[in-house]
Amino acid sequence: MKVNVHAVNFNVDRKLIGYVQERLDKLEKYYGKVVYSDVFFKLDNTSDKENKIA
């Protein structure tokens, strides 16, 4: 399955892309005709640096 990852306001780490790919590959068990998926991440600016919302 082709996975397109888009990120707004931050750069996506390779580990996160790998995790997304791994989780979405499990969809092929249930839906065999999935060709591609688009994943969007957006980082909301908050005053807390520790608990960012993504």
Short mmCIF file of C-alpha atoms in Angstrom, two decimals:
data_model
loop_
_atom_site.label_atom_id
_atom_site.label_comp_id
_atom_site.label_asym_id
_atom_site.label_seq_id
_atom_site.Cartn_x
_atom_site.Cartn_y
_atom_site.Cartn_z
CA MET A 1 0.00 0.00 0.00
CA LYS A 2 1.27 3.47 -0.86
CA VAL A 3 1.18 5.81 2.15
CA ASN A 4 1.47 9.58 1.69
CA VAL A 5 2.37 11.39 4.90
CA HIS A 6 1.82 15.14 5.12
CA ALA A 7 2.88 17.25 8.10
CA VAL A 8 1.90 20.82 8.93
CA ASN A 9 4.15 22.94 11.19
CA PHE A 10 6.76 20.22 11.84
CA ASN A 11 8.98 17.63 10.17
CA VAL A 12 7.99 13.98 10.39
CA ASP A 13 10.58 11.58 11.78
CA ARG A 14 11.32 8.32 9.92
CA LYS A 15 10.22 6.36 13.00
CA LEU A 16 6.77 7.94 12.85
CA ILE A 17 6.45 7.19 9.14
CA GLY A 18 7.48 3.58 9.81
CA TYR A 19 4.91 3.28 12.59
CA VAL A 20 2.15 4.67 10.37
CA GLN A 21 3.12 2.30 7.55
CA GLU A 22 3.11 -0.67 9.92
CA ARG A 23 -0.33 0.17 11.30
CA LEU A 24 -1.88 0.85 7.90
CA ASP A 25 -0.49 -2.37 6.43
CA LYS A 26 -2.79 -4.21 8.83
CA LEU A 27 -5.77 -2.81 6.92
CA GLU A 28 -4.93 -5.10 4.01
CA LYS A 29 -6.10 -8.05 6.13
CA TYR A 30 -9.62 -6.66 6.16
CA TYR A 31 -9.75 -4.53 3.02
CA GLY A 32 -7.72 -6.14 0.25
CA LYS A 33 -8.33 -3.45 -2.34
CA VAL A 34 -6.73 -0.53 -0.51
CA VAL A 35 -4.26 1.06 -2.95
CA TYR A 36 -3.07 4.16 -1.11
CA SER A 37 -3.74 6.28 1.93
CA ASP A 38 -3.13 9.91 2.85
CA VAL A 39 -2.11 10.69 6.43
CA PHE A 40 -2.11 14.28 7.68
CA PHE A 41 -0.39 15.45 10.85
CA LYS A 42 -0.84 18.95 12.21
CA LEU A 43 0.96 20.34 15.22
CA ASP A 44 -1.13 22.77 17.25
CA ASN A 45 0.81 25.47 19.04
CA THR A 46 0.26 25.39 22.78
CA SER A 47 2.05 27.04 25.67
CA ASP A 48 3.20 23.63 27.00
CA LYS A 49 6.35 22.40 25.33
CA GLU A 50 6.02 18.94 26.88
CA ASN A 51 2.50 18.01 25.82
CA LYS A 52 2.09 19.09 22.23
CA ILE A 53 -1.11 18.14 20.44
CA ALA A 54 -0.54 16.39 17.14
#
